[in-house]
Amino acid sequence: MTVAFRNASMVYGAAQQAEIFRIRLKHPLLARLHKDVGQLDRMSQETQDELEWGELVRRFKRYRFLTAATPLVFNHPFLWDDRANTVLKRALHAGSSAYPSFRPLIENLQAVMQDLQLVPSSPLWDAIQEHGMPTGTGNVTKDKWAILLADTRSTGPVEALAAASQRLDVATAPQLQDDFSYTGLYVLGSTRWFPGYCFTAARAQTIQIIQFEWALDNPTFPAAFLPNQKTYRPVKASEVKSNNHNAAAGIEEEPEMLQIDAPEIDWGNAFKAGYRAASGVGGEVEDVPGHLYVLEGGWGVWLEDSPSASVLTIRLRETGELDLQRLPVRQLRSGAFVLLRTGGGGDLIVPVADRMLGNDRKRLRNLQTEWKQKFRKQVRLTWSTEVACKRLSSLGAVRAKPSNVRNWMALRTIRPDSDQDFKAVLEFSGLQQRAQEFFDAMAQIDNAHRRAGHQIGQMILNTVSRTDTTPLRRQGVQVFEAPQGEGGSFTAYRLLERSQDTGMVTPHRLAHIFPLED
Amino acid sequence: MLVAVPNKDSLVPKLLAGSPVYKATPLPEWAVFFTDLGGLIASESNSHLPLTAVLALPTRTFAAVFTALGVVYKRRTLAPESQRHFEKLWVSDPGVTVRFRQGTTEHRGALSGTITRDGMRHLIITSSGTGTAYVPETMAHEIISVGVTHKRPQRTRLLRIQDPWLARMLEGCDEGEYLFHNRHDCLVVGYDSGLHEEAKLQLHLLDGPRQYISGNIECLLRIKRWQAGSKTYSSDILPYAAGQEEAGLELARRFHVVVYDGSGPYLRWNRHLGSQHHIVLLDRTEHSFSEGVVAVNNACMRRSGEFVRLPFPVPRGIETMLFRRPT
C-alpha cells in the first residue's frame, strides 16, 4: 500500500508541475503529400467507386496519419510496404484508365512519395532529439521520458527506434490512466487524437506536443465545471521549427491548414470480413443475432446480442494486479479487455466438462442432442417460431419468446433455466414420458459445466496473474499461454468499438476472432 | 454569488506518511487538502442548505479515504448521544426554549414543531435572529441547551484506549463516547475492495525524538461494513454495485457527509441520497468522467442556490466546484 501511496503522490506531483509546450514543424514536402492525399480522398468520394479507389485512398490516408503520428522514417515498411506499392501501381494502370482525371494527381503523389523515401530521418524524431530526449543510462527510474503514440499498432517499430535510450519509453493513452509519472512526454500529432486526460491529468512534468505546422489543431483544455471559466491547463509556448530538408525541397513555405483524422473504423469492410469469417460453418444450427466488436490490433469478433450472453474480461487494477470478471456482453464498454481463447480451438468448457462426466459422458451428451433435435424438428414443423411459442405457453412455459426458443434450440445451451419451460419443451417434443430422465441428465451436465467453468477460471487466473501485463496496457493485446495440456492460449484484447447494427451469425463463430483486413 | 465559508487550520498537521524506519515525511499537500476538505464539509451545519463539493482529480487513489478521515476526525468531538438527545427533543412540546449554534453564532429560539423531509427528521426552530431553522437529526448536537426540562447529555465516561495511535488521534474528545457508540459521520459510496486496501495505509505520529507511533486510517474510520461482530462504527461504505435492498438506504441517509468515489457511484446513487452534504470525486482518466461532469454541471445549473469558495488553497492539478443545493 505504501507503493500505491508513493505512486499517487507522484501523480499529484506531476499534475502540480505539468507544463505543456507546443512545437510546430515545417516540412513542405510532407505538407504537399498530406494535401494531395486530401484531394485524392475528395475526388474518390465524388466518383463513389469504392472498388477502384477504396484501398488506395485508405493506404494513403493511413500513411498520412502515420507520418504525422509516429517518429518513423518515411520509408519505414510499417508506414508503406510492398503491398501498398502494388496497390499504387495497380491504381496507376487500371484505375486511371477508367478515370483519366486521377492520373496527374496519382503521379504527383508517386513522385512525392519517391522524394520522401530519400529523406534520411523523421522530422518528428529529429524534434524529439532536439527537445530534451534523455541519452545514456542516467537514473532510469527517476528521469524517464516517453513518446506518446496515438496509434497503438505502431508501438513495436517505435520501441525499436527508441531502444537506444534506456530512459526513453513508448506509451499509449490507456497507460496514462495508471498511477505513475514520467519526467517528460512527447505527444506526437494532433491533440484531438488523444483523450483529454493525457493533458488535464498529466502523467509528466513536461509535455511537448510535436506536430506539423499545417495540422489544424487547437490544443486548449477547458475547465470541467461551469463556474470555472478559464482554461484549465494552457499551452505555455508555441514555437515553429524549420529543418534542413525544407531548403532542399524548394517548395512553398506557407502550407494550407489541414485537419488530419485518425483512421476510422470502416464498418462496411468490417462486416464483410465478419461474414466471410462466419460463412460455411452454420450447418443445422440456427443463426443468432450478434454485434461486431472491433478489437485492438486489427481484429474483430462477433459476440451474441442476448441478455444471457457473457464474456470473460480482465480488469487491470492501479496496483498492477488484475481481476478476472465474467461480464454480460451488453455491459461491455470501449476500453474493456476481453479475454478470448485463441489457441487450442473452440470453447474450452465442453472438453473439460466432458472429462468430468467420465464414462457417462456419451450417454448424457446423446440425451442432450436427442431432445435438441426433436425440439428443433417440432419447431420447424410449426408455422413459425411465434406459433411454437404460443403452443409452448399453452403447455405451461413461462418464458416462451422467439429469442429464448432460439437459445433453447442452440447446441451450446444445456436446457431452459426454468423447470416449467423445460417440461413444456419436452412435452412439445413428444418426450414427456421420459421427462425425468432428461431432467436428471441435464442436471449432471449443468453441474459439470459449472465445475469446469470454475476450474478454467482458476487456470486462466493462474496463467494471467503470472504474466507481466505491461504489453496489454501499452498495445492493448497480449497472449497468455496456459501450461502444456491445460487449454492452449488465451488472448486479451482491448475493445475499441461495437457496431451499431447487429448481424445474424452462426453460434459456432461467436467469440472467435478474425482479421478485419486481408 | 460567491460566499466564503469559515477558514480553519489543517486537521492532521502532525501525521506522517512513509516508513518510520527509513523516512517518515509529513503528509503530502494533496492528502492534507483532502482531509481539510473533509473537515470543512463535516463542520457544515445541516441547518444550512446542503453543500456539494465536486473535484476533478488526476487520480482517485486515496482521495476518498483521506476525505473520510477528515470528516471523521473533525466530527470526533461531537457527542454521539445526540441521537438520544434528538429523540427527547422530537417528543418535546412546542414552545420549549432552546439555544443553538449556526456556524459560529449562537441563537436563542423556540421549538415550534417537527417535520420529515427526504426521509430525514428535522426539528423546526423559530428565532428572532434566524427566522425558521430546520435542524436535522444528524445536527441535533448543535442545540446546546434546552429549556428547563432537560440538558444536553454530559460526557463523563472515560476509557483507556489500547491503541496508542488511536488514543493520540482522539485527544481532545471523550474516547469512551467515541468508541462505544455508533456515529453517522461519513458514508463512502464506491468500490469496496479498492477502498479497503487504501484504508490500511499506515500513518505515523511523532512521539518523542525518533520515536513514532503508527496506526492505519481504517482504525479511525471504523467502517461499519468492515467491523467484525457488534463493534460500533463511525462511517460506512455503500458499494457501487449493491442492490437497492442491500444498500440499506434508510441508514445511509443518516450519515452527515456522503463521499462519492467516482462518476459511477455518483450517477447511480446520488438521487437516493438527497439531503446530506456531498463530496463528489471525479477521476479525469475514467471513461465515465465526462458523464459525471455533465451530471454535476446539470445539478449545479438546475439547483444551485449559491457558489461557495474554499477558504484554503487548492493544489494545482485539482479542479473544484462547491455549491449549495436548495432542498
Short mmCIF file of N, CA and C in Angstrom, two decimals, chain A residues 144-234:
data_model
loop_
_atom_site.label_atom_id
_atom_site.label_comp_id
_atom_site.label_asym_id
_atom_site.label_seq_id
_atom_site.Cartn_x
_atom_site.Cartn_y
_atom_site.Cartn_z
N LYS A 144 12.73 9.64 -16.62
CA LYS A 144 12.30 8.84 -17.77
C LYS A 144 11.31 9.65 -18.61
N TRP A 145 11.53 9.66 -19.89
CA TRP A 145 10.63 10.32 -20.81
C TRP A 145 9.90 9.26 -21.63
N ALA A 146 8.82 9.66 -22.26
CA ALA A 146 8.10 8.71 -23.10
C ALA A 146 7.55 9.39 -24.35
N ILE A 147 7.49 8.61 -25.41
CA ILE A 147 6.83 9.08 -26.64
C ILE A 147 5.40 8.56 -26.55
N LEU A 148 4.43 9.47 -26.59
CA LEU A 148 3.03 9.06 -26.53
C LEU A 148 2.49 8.91 -27.95
N LEU A 149 2.03 7.71 -28.27
CA LEU A 149 1.57 7.43 -29.64
C LEU A 149 0.05 7.33 -29.70
N ALA A 150 -0.52 7.88 -30.76
CA ALA A 150 -1.97 7.78 -30.94
C ALA A 150 -2.34 6.42 -31.53
N ASP A 151 -1.39 5.80 -32.22
CA ASP A 151 -1.67 4.53 -32.89
C ASP A 151 -0.99 3.40 -32.12
N THR A 152 -1.80 2.55 -31.50
CA THR A 152 -1.22 1.51 -30.64
C THR A 152 -0.43 0.49 -31.45
N ARG A 153 -0.80 0.32 -32.73
CA ARG A 153 -0.11 -0.71 -33.52
C ARG A 153 1.33 -0.32 -33.86
N SER A 154 1.63 0.98 -33.74
CA SER A 154 2.99 1.38 -34.11
C SER A 154 3.96 1.31 -32.94
N THR A 155 3.50 0.82 -31.77
CA THR A 155 4.41 0.79 -30.61
C THR A 155 5.64 -0.08 -30.88
N GLY A 156 5.46 -1.21 -31.58
CA GLY A 156 6.58 -2.12 -31.83
C GLY A 156 7.71 -1.44 -32.58
N PRO A 157 7.44 -0.91 -33.81
CA PRO A 157 8.52 -0.25 -34.55
C PRO A 157 9.11 0.96 -33.82
N VAL A 158 8.27 1.70 -33.08
CA VAL A 158 8.80 2.89 -32.39
C VAL A 158 9.66 2.46 -31.19
N GLU A 159 9.28 1.38 -30.55
CA GLU A 159 10.11 0.86 -29.46
C GLU A 159 11.49 0.49 -29.97
N ALA A 160 11.52 -0.11 -31.18
CA ALA A 160 12.82 -0.49 -31.75
C ALA A 160 13.68 0.76 -31.97
N LEU A 161 13.02 1.86 -32.38
CA LEU A 161 13.73 3.11 -32.63
C LEU A 161 14.25 3.72 -31.32
N ALA A 162 13.41 3.62 -30.28
CA ALA A 162 13.74 4.27 -29.00
C ALA A 162 14.65 3.40 -28.14
N ALA A 163 14.93 2.19 -28.60
CA ALA A 163 15.66 1.24 -27.74
C ALA A 163 17.05 1.74 -27.37
N ALA A 164 17.61 2.67 -28.15
CA ALA A 164 18.96 3.15 -27.88
C ALA A 164 19.04 3.86 -26.52
N SER A 165 17.97 4.47 -26.10
CA SER A 165 17.98 5.16 -24.81
C SER A 165 17.18 4.38 -23.78
N GLN A 166 17.84 4.05 -22.69
CA GLN A 166 17.13 3.31 -21.62
C GLN A 166 16.12 4.20 -20.91
N ARG A 167 16.27 5.51 -21.11
CA ARG A 167 15.37 6.41 -20.40
C ARG A 167 14.26 6.96 -21.30
N LEU A 168 14.11 6.35 -22.46
CA LEU A 168 13.03 6.76 -23.35
C LEU A 168 12.07 5.59 -23.54
N ASP A 169 10.84 5.81 -23.13
CA ASP A 169 9.83 4.77 -23.16
C ASP A 169 8.86 5.08 -24.31
N VAL A 170 8.02 4.12 -24.64
CA VAL A 170 6.95 4.35 -25.62
C VAL A 170 5.64 4.03 -24.92
N ALA A 171 4.69 4.95 -25.02
CA ALA A 171 3.44 4.75 -24.28
C ALA A 171 2.23 5.04 -25.17
N THR A 172 1.10 4.49 -24.77
CA THR A 172 -0.17 4.85 -25.42
C THR A 172 -1.11 5.38 -24.35
N ALA A 173 -2.17 6.06 -24.80
CA ALA A 173 -3.02 6.79 -23.85
C ALA A 173 -3.53 5.94 -22.68
N PRO A 174 -4.01 4.71 -22.90
CA PRO A 174 -4.55 3.98 -21.76
C PRO A 174 -3.54 3.77 -20.63
N GLN A 175 -2.24 3.76 -20.98
CA GLN A 175 -1.23 3.60 -19.93
C GLN A 175 -1.23 4.80 -18.99
N LEU A 176 -1.66 5.96 -19.50
CA LEU A 176 -1.63 7.17 -18.68
C LEU A 176 -2.80 7.22 -17.70
N GLN A 177 -3.56 6.13 -17.63
CA GLN A 177 -4.60 6.05 -16.59
C GLN A 177 -4.03 5.46 -15.31
N ASP A 178 -2.83 4.90 -15.41
CA ASP A 178 -2.21 4.29 -14.23
C ASP A 178 -1.55 5.36 -13.36
N ASP A 179 -1.27 4.97 -12.11
CA ASP A 179 -0.64 5.91 -11.19
C ASP A 179 0.88 5.82 -11.29
N PHE A 180 1.44 6.60 -12.17
CA PHE A 180 2.89 6.75 -12.24
C PHE A 180 3.14 8.01 -13.06
N SER A 181 4.39 8.39 -13.15
CA SER A 181 4.64 9.64 -13.86
C SER A 181 6.01 9.61 -14.55
N TYR A 182 6.04 10.25 -15.72
CA TYR A 182 7.30 10.43 -16.43
C TYR A 182 7.84 11.82 -16.15
N THR A 183 9.13 12.00 -16.45
CA THR A 183 9.69 13.35 -16.37
C THR A 183 9.10 14.19 -17.50
N GLY A 184 9.05 13.60 -18.67
CA GLY A 184 8.52 14.33 -19.82
C GLY A 184 7.83 13.41 -20.79
N LEU A 185 6.99 14.00 -21.59
CA LEU A 185 6.18 13.23 -22.53
C LEU A 185 6.21 13.94 -23.88
N TYR A 186 6.54 13.22 -24.94
CA TYR A 186 6.43 13.77 -26.29
C TYR A 186 5.11 13.29 -26.87
N VAL A 187 4.22 14.21 -27.13
CA VAL A 187 2.92 13.85 -27.72
C VAL A 187 3.01 14.14 -29.21
N LEU A 188 2.91 13.10 -30.01
CA LEU A 188 3.11 13.28 -31.45
C LEU A 188 1.77 13.42 -32.17
N GLY A 189 1.64 14.55 -32.88
CA GLY A 189 0.45 14.74 -33.71
C GLY A 189 -0.61 15.62 -33.06
N SER A 190 -1.81 15.51 -33.60
CA SER A 190 -2.89 16.39 -33.15
C SER A 190 -3.39 15.98 -31.78
N THR A 191 -3.68 16.97 -30.95
CA THR A 191 -4.18 16.66 -29.58
C THR A 191 -5.56 16.01 -29.65
N ARG A 192 -6.27 16.18 -30.79
CA ARG A 192 -7.60 15.56 -30.94
C ARG A 192 -7.51 14.03 -30.97
N TRP A 193 -6.35 13.50 -31.25
CA TRP A 193 -6.20 12.05 -31.33
C TRP A 193 -6.07 11.40 -29.95
N PHE A 194 -5.96 12.22 -28.92
CA PHE A 194 -5.71 11.68 -27.58
C PHE A 194 -6.85 12.06 -26.64
N PRO A 195 -7.16 11.19 -25.68
CA PRO A 195 -8.17 11.58 -24.70
C PRO A 195 -7.68 12.79 -23.90
N GLY A 196 -8.63 13.61 -23.45
CA GLY A 196 -8.29 14.84 -22.73
C GLY A 196 -7.41 14.61 -21.52
N TYR A 197 -7.57 13.45 -20.87
CA TYR A 197 -6.82 13.24 -19.62
C TYR A 197 -5.31 13.18 -19.85
N CYS A 198 -4.87 12.93 -21.10
CA CYS A 198 -3.43 12.92 -21.36
C CYS A 198 -2.83 14.29 -21.03
N PHE A 199 -3.66 15.34 -21.08
CA PHE A 199 -3.17 16.69 -20.83
C PHE A 199 -3.69 17.25 -19.50
N THR A 200 -4.93 16.92 -19.15
CA THR A 200 -5.50 17.51 -17.93
C THR A 200 -5.17 16.70 -16.68
N ALA A 201 -4.84 15.43 -16.85
CA ALA A 201 -4.38 14.62 -15.72
C ALA A 201 -2.98 14.15 -16.07
N ALA A 202 -2.13 15.13 -16.31
CA ALA A 202 -0.82 14.85 -16.90
C ALA A 202 -0.02 13.85 -16.07
N ARG A 203 0.58 12.90 -16.75
CA ARG A 203 1.46 11.94 -16.07
C ARG A 203 2.91 12.30 -16.38
N ALA A 204 3.19 13.58 -16.49
CA ALA A 204 4.56 14.04 -16.75
C ALA A 204 4.67 15.51 -16.34
N GLN A 205 5.89 15.90 -15.97
CA GLN A 205 6.08 17.30 -15.57
C GLN A 205 6.15 18.22 -16.80
N THR A 206 6.62 17.67 -17.89
CA THR A 206 6.72 18.45 -19.13
C THR A 206 6.04 17.68 -20.26
N ILE A 207 5.18 18.37 -20.99
CA ILE A 207 4.55 17.74 -22.15
C ILE A 207 4.94 18.55 -23.38
N GLN A 208 5.59 17.90 -24.33
CA GLN A 208 5.96 18.56 -25.58
C GLN A 208 5.03 18.02 -26.67
N ILE A 209 4.15 18.86 -27.15
CA ILE A 209 3.31 18.45 -28.28
C ILE A 209 4.09 18.75 -29.55
N ILE A 210 4.37 17.72 -30.31
CA ILE A 210 5.14 17.94 -31.55
C ILE A 210 4.24 17.62 -32.73
N GLN A 211 3.99 18.61 -33.56
CA GLN A 211 3.09 18.40 -34.70
C GLN A 211 3.57 19.24 -35.88
N PHE A 212 3.00 18.96 -37.03
CA PHE A 212 3.40 19.72 -38.21
C PHE A 212 2.64 21.05 -38.26
N GLU A 213 3.28 21.98 -38.89
CA GLU A 213 2.80 23.36 -38.94
C GLU A 213 1.38 23.46 -39.52
N TRP A 214 1.08 22.58 -40.48
CA TRP A 214 -0.20 22.68 -41.18
C TRP A 214 -1.32 21.88 -40.49
N ALA A 215 -0.99 21.26 -39.38
CA ALA A 215 -2.01 20.47 -38.68
C ALA A 215 -3.03 21.40 -38.04
N LEU A 216 -4.27 21.27 -38.45
CA LEU A 216 -5.32 22.10 -37.88
C LEU A 216 -5.65 21.55 -36.49
N ASP A 217 -5.20 22.26 -35.48
CA ASP A 217 -5.36 21.74 -34.12
C ASP A 217 -5.42 22.92 -33.16
N ASN A 218 -6.26 22.84 -32.20
CA ASN A 218 -6.39 23.91 -31.22
C ASN A 218 -6.24 23.31 -29.83
N PRO A 219 -5.00 23.18 -29.38
CA PRO A 219 -4.79 22.50 -28.11
C PRO A 219 -5.18 23.34 -26.90
N THR A 220 -6.47 23.38 -26.65
CA THR A 220 -6.94 24.05 -25.42
C THR A 220 -7.68 23.01 -24.59
N PHE A 221 -7.53 23.12 -23.30
CA PHE A 221 -8.11 22.12 -22.41
C PHE A 221 -9.01 22.84 -21.41
N PRO A 222 -10.29 22.95 -21.73
CA PRO A 222 -11.16 23.78 -20.92
C PRO A 222 -11.41 23.19 -19.54
N ALA A 223 -11.84 24.07 -18.63
CA ALA A 223 -12.19 23.64 -17.28
C ALA A 223 -13.41 22.72 -17.35
N ALA A 224 -13.51 21.81 -16.40
CA ALA A 224 -14.62 20.85 -16.41
C ALA A 224 -15.91 21.48 -15.88
N PHE A 225 -15.80 22.34 -14.88
CA PHE A 225 -17.00 22.79 -14.18
C PHE A 225 -17.44 24.19 -14.61
N LEU A 226 -18.74 24.39 -14.55
CA LEU A 226 -19.35 25.60 -15.10
C LEU A 226 -18.77 26.93 -14.59
N PRO A 227 -18.62 27.09 -13.27
CA PRO A 227 -18.18 28.42 -12.84
C PRO A 227 -16.72 28.71 -13.16
N ASN A 228 -15.97 27.66 -13.53
CA ASN A 228 -14.54 27.86 -13.79
C ASN A 228 -14.36 28.19 -15.27
N GLN A 229 -14.45 29.46 -15.58
CA GLN A 229 -14.48 29.87 -16.98
C GLN A 229 -13.14 29.71 -17.69
N LYS A 230 -12.06 29.88 -16.95
CA LYS A 230 -10.76 29.95 -17.63
C LYS A 230 -10.32 28.57 -18.12
N THR A 231 -9.33 28.59 -18.99
CA THR A 231 -8.76 27.35 -19.49
C THR A 231 -8.11 26.61 -18.34
N TYR A 232 -8.33 25.33 -18.31
CA TYR A 232 -7.81 24.55 -17.18
C TYR A 232 -6.29 24.46 -17.22
N ARG A 233 -5.76 24.08 -18.37
CA ARG A 233 -4.30 23.98 -18.46
C ARG A 233 -3.84 24.55 -19.80
N PRO A 234 -3.33 25.79 -19.78
CA PRO A 234 -2.96 26.42 -21.04
C PRO A 234 -1.65 25.86 -21.58
#
